Amino acid sequence: AQSVTQLGSHVSVSEGALVLLRCNYSSSVPPYLFWYVQYPNQGLQLLLKYTTGATLVKGINGFEAEFKKSETSFHLTKPSAHMSDAAEYFCAVRRGFQKLVFGTGTRLLVSP
Amino acid sequence: NAGVTQTPKFRVLKTGQSMTLLCAQDMNHEYMYWYRQDPGMGLRLIHYSVGEGTTAKGEVPDGYNVSRLKKQNFLLGLESAAPSQTSVYFCASSYSPEMGTNEKLFFGSGTQLSVL
């Protein structure tokens, strides 16, 4: 069954530094992969998704992720962190047509 | 456009009490979901529905019941609340047949439930 593993429950960066949040997937079929973001006291919002085609996917707020089949990875990056990026980030994989399975989340802390 | 609306936003229950969480969406979505979010465990699917009148079990269905009598509403019930059900509950919806894909979930803002 499809699943995802997020490495690191917390990641701390300085404002302006590179953001790298790691996600590895397990899937016996070509996966549909997603990154969602949760700001404090809010529901989750879709950042970006990979379904088919181009392996480098660009999302909102300057984030992007690259699907690497050889490494079974879908890491999320942003060249320069902003204070407003502080949030919790969830990687997810679609299981069947109806369901998403989420990772355990990574909290991004951004310091001035 | 309201999107997905959850009520209530906060609730405190005593062990053994019952309650119903209401989720309403105005996007004509076919699929609706109830997740619970616990620290270090991410979001886990409780129950879901693929259309009016249908429900199905997710990963952690025990202790919960659901109903989808109307397409726009999805109710989550706790018949006899337990401290282990203290959590943040999120409702989500997705999939409009006219779009033909199911690639984005729309989430409500959550219900913080404490069971004492």
Coordinates of C-alpha atoms in Angstrom, one line a residue:
Chain A
A1 CA 0.0 0.0 0.0
Q2 CA 1.1 3.5 -0.7
S3 CA 2.6 5.5 2.2
V4 CA 5.0 8.4 2.8
T5 CA 7.7 9.0 5.4
Q6 CA 8.7 12.5 6.4
L7 CA 12.2 12.8 7.9
G8 CA 12.5 15.3 10.7
S9 CA 9.5 16.4 12.8
H10 CA 11.1 19.9 13.1
V11 CA 13.3 21.9 10.8
S12 CA 14.8 25.2 11.8
V13 CA 16.2 27.7 9.3
S14 CA 17.2 31.4 9.3
E15 CA 15.3 33.9 7.2
G16 CA 16.8 33.9 3.7
A17 CA 18.2 30.4 4.0
L18 CA 17.3 27.4 1.9
V19 CA 14.4 25.3 3.0
L20 CA 14.5 21.6 2.5
L21 CA 11.8 19.3 3.8
R22 CA 12.2 15.6 3.1
C23 CA 9.6 13.1 2.0
N24 CA 10.1 9.5 0.8
Y25 CA 7.3 7.4 -0.6
S26 CA 6.5 3.8 -0.9
S27 CA 4.3 2.7 -3.8
S28 CA 4.0 -0.2 -6.1
V29 CA 2.4 1.9 -8.8
P30 CA 3.3 5.3 -10.2
P31 CA 2.4 7.6 -7.3
Y32 CA 0.4 10.8 -7.1
L33 CA 2.2 12.9 -4.5
F34 CA 1.3 16.1 -2.7
W35 CA 2.6 18.7 -0.3
Y36 CA 0.1 20.5 2.0
V37 CA 0.8 23.3 4.4
Q38 CA -1.0 24.1 7.6
Y39 CA -0.7 27.5 9.2
P40 CA -1.6 27.9 12.9
N41 CA -5.2 27.2 13.7
Q42 CA -6.1 26.6 10.1
G43 CA -6.9 23.6 7.9
L44 CA -4.5 22.2 5.3
Q45 CA -3.9 23.9 2.0
L46 CA -2.5 22.4 -1.1
L47 CA 1.0 23.6 -2.0
L48 CA 1.8 21.5 -5.0
K49 CA 1.2 18.1 -6.6
Y50 CA 2.9 15.6 -8.8
T51 CA 0.7 13.4 -11.0
T52 CA 2.4 12.7 -14.3
G53 CA 4.7 14.6 -16.6
A54 CA 7.4 17.0 -15.5
T55 CA 9.2 15.8 -12.4
L56 CA 10.0 19.3 -11.1
V57 CA 6.8 20.8 -9.8
K58 CA 6.3 24.4 -8.8
G59 CA 3.8 25.4 -6.2
I60 CA 2.5 28.5 -4.5
N61 CA 4.7 30.9 -2.4
G62 CA 7.9 30.0 -4.2
F63 CA 8.0 26.3 -3.2
E64 CA 8.9 23.5 -5.5
A65 CA 9.4 19.7 -5.3
E66 CA 11.1 17.2 -7.5
F67 CA 9.9 13.7 -8.0
K68 CA 12.8 11.3 -8.1
K69 CA 11.8 7.8 -8.9
S70 CA 15.3 6.3 -8.4
E71 CA 15.4 7.7 -4.8
T72 CA 11.6 7.3 -4.1
S73 CA 11.7 10.9 -2.9
F74 CA 9.6 14.0 -3.3
H75 CA 11.5 16.6 -1.3
L76 CA 10.1 20.2 -0.9
T77 CA 12.4 23.1 -1.3
K78 CA 12.4 26.9 -1.3
P79 CA 15.5 28.9 -2.1
S80 CA 15.0 31.6 0.5
A81 CA 12.9 31.2 3.6
H82 CA 10.5 34.0 4.8
M83 CA 9.1 34.4 8.2
S84 CA 5.6 33.8 6.8
D85 CA 6.7 30.2 5.8
A86 CA 6.6 29.1 9.4
A87 CA 4.0 26.3 9.4
E88 CA 3.6 22.6 9.4
Y89 CA 4.1 20.8 6.1
F90 CA 2.6 17.4 5.2
C91 CA 3.6 15.1 2.4
A92 CA 0.8 12.9 1.1
V93 CA 0.3 10.1 -1.4
R94 CA -3.0 9.2 -3.1
R95 CA -4.2 5.7 -2.3
G96 CA -6.8 4.6 -4.8
F97 CA -9.0 7.3 -6.3
Q98 CA -10.6 8.5 -3.2
K99 CA -8.1 8.6 -0.4
L100 CA -5.0 10.6 0.6
V101 CA -2.5 9.2 3.1
F102 CA -0.5 11.8 5.0
G103 CA 2.9 11.7 6.5
T104 CA 3.4 12.7 10.1
G105 CA 4.3 16.3 9.3
T106 CA 7.4 18.6 9.6
R107 CA 7.2 21.8 11.5
L108 CA 9.2 24.6 9.9
L109 CA 10.6 27.2 12.2
V110 CA 12.0 30.4 10.7
S111 CA 14.2 32.7 12.8
P112 CA 15.1 36.3 12.0
Chain B
N1 CA -17.8 31.2 -1.3
A2 CA -17.6 29.6 2.2
G3 CA -15.9 26.3 1.1
V4 CA -15.8 23.8 3.9
T5 CA -17.4 24.8 7.2
Q6 CA -17.1 22.9 10.5
T7 CA -19.1 23.4 13.6
P8 CA -18.3 23.7 16.5
K9 CA -14.8 25.0 16.6
F10 CA -14.2 23.9 20.2
R11 CA -15.8 21.5 22.5
V12 CA -15.1 19.9 25.9
L13 CA -16.8 16.7 26.8
K14 CA -16.9 14.4 29.8
T15 CA -16.1 10.7 29.3
G16 CA -19.2 8.9 28.1
Q17 CA -21.0 11.9 26.7
S18 CA -22.0 12.0 23.1
M19 CA -21.8 14.7 20.4
T20 CA -22.0 15.3 16.7
L21 CA -19.6 17.3 14.6
L22 CA -21.1 18.9 11.5
C23 CA -19.3 19.5 8.2
A24 CA -20.9 21.4 5.3
Q25 CA -19.5 22.2 1.9
D26 CA -20.9 24.4 -0.8
M27 CA -18.7 23.2 -3.7
N28 CA -20.9 20.4 -4.9
H29 CA -18.2 17.9 -4.1
E30 CA -18.9 14.2 -4.2
Y31 CA -16.3 13.0 -1.7
M32 CA -16.1 14.0 1.9
Y33 CA -13.7 13.0 4.7
W34 CA -13.2 13.1 8.4
Y35 CA -9.6 13.1 9.7
R36 CA -8.2 13.4 13.2
Q37 CA -4.8 15.1 13.8
D38 CA -2.7 14.1 16.7
P39 CA 0.9 15.3 17.6
G40 CA 3.5 13.2 15.8
M41 CA 0.9 11.2 14.0
G42 CA -0.1 13.5 11.2
L43 CA -3.7 13.2 9.8
R44 CA -5.4 9.8 10.0
L45 CA -8.6 9.1 8.1
I46 CA -11.6 8.2 10.3
H47 CA -14.4 7.7 7.8
Y48 CA -15.2 9.0 4.3
S49 CA -18.0 9.2 1.8
V50 CA -18.0 9.0 -2.0
G51 CA -21.5 10.3 -2.4
E52 CA -24.8 11.1 -0.8
G53 CA -26.0 8.1 1.3
T54 CA -22.6 6.3 1.3
T55 CA -20.0 6.0 4.0
A56 CA -16.9 3.9 4.4
K57 CA -14.3 3.2 7.1
G58 CA -10.9 4.8 7.1
E59 CA -7.8 3.9 9.1
V60 CA -9.2 4.6 12.6
P61 CA -13.0 4.2 12.6
D62 CA -13.6 2.7 16.0
G63 CA -15.7 4.8 18.3
Y64 CA -17.1 7.0 15.6
N65 CA -20.1 6.9 13.3
V66 CA -20.9 9.0 10.3
S67 CA -23.8 9.9 8.1
R68 CA -24.2 11.6 4.7
L69 CA -27.9 12.2 4.3
K70 CA -27.4 15.2 2.1
K71 CA -24.6 15.7 -0.4
Q72 CA -23.4 18.9 1.2
N73 CA -23.3 17.6 4.8
F74 CA -21.1 15.0 6.5
L75 CA -21.7 14.3 10.2
L76 CA -19.3 12.7 12.6
G77 CA -20.7 11.2 15.8
L78 CA -19.2 10.1 19.0
E79 CA -21.6 8.0 20.9
S80 CA -19.6 7.6 24.1
A81 CA -16.6 9.8 24.2
A82 CA -13.3 8.6 25.6
P83 CA -10.1 10.6 26.5
S84 CA -8.3 8.8 23.6
Q85 CA -10.6 10.8 21.3
T86 CA -9.2 14.1 22.4
S87 CA -7.9 15.5 19.1
V88 CA -8.3 18.1 16.4
Y89 CA -10.8 16.9 13.8
F90 CA -10.7 18.1 10.2
C91 CA -13.3 17.7 7.6
A92 CA -12.4 17.8 3.9
S93 CA -14.1 17.5 0.6
S94 CA -13.0 16.8 -3.0
Y95 CA -14.0 15.8 -6.5
S96 CA -16.4 17.4 -8.7
P97 CA -17.4 15.0 -11.5
E98 CA -17.3 17.9 -14.0
M99 CA -13.6 18.3 -13.3
G100 CA -13.0 14.6 -13.6
T101 CA -10.0 14.5 -11.3
N102 CA -9.6 14.1 -7.5
E103 CA -6.3 15.8 -6.9
K104 CA -7.1 18.5 -4.3
L105 CA -8.7 18.3 -0.9
F106 CA -10.4 21.4 0.6
F107 CA -10.2 21.4 4.4
G108 CA -12.3 23.0 7.0
S109 CA -10.6 25.0 9.9
G110 CA -10.9 22.2 12.4
T111 CA -12.7 21.3 15.6
Q112 CA -10.6 21.1 18.8
L113 CA -12.2 18.4 21.0
S114 CA -11.2 17.6 24.6
V115 CA -12.6 14.6 26.5
L116 CA -12.0 14.8 30.2

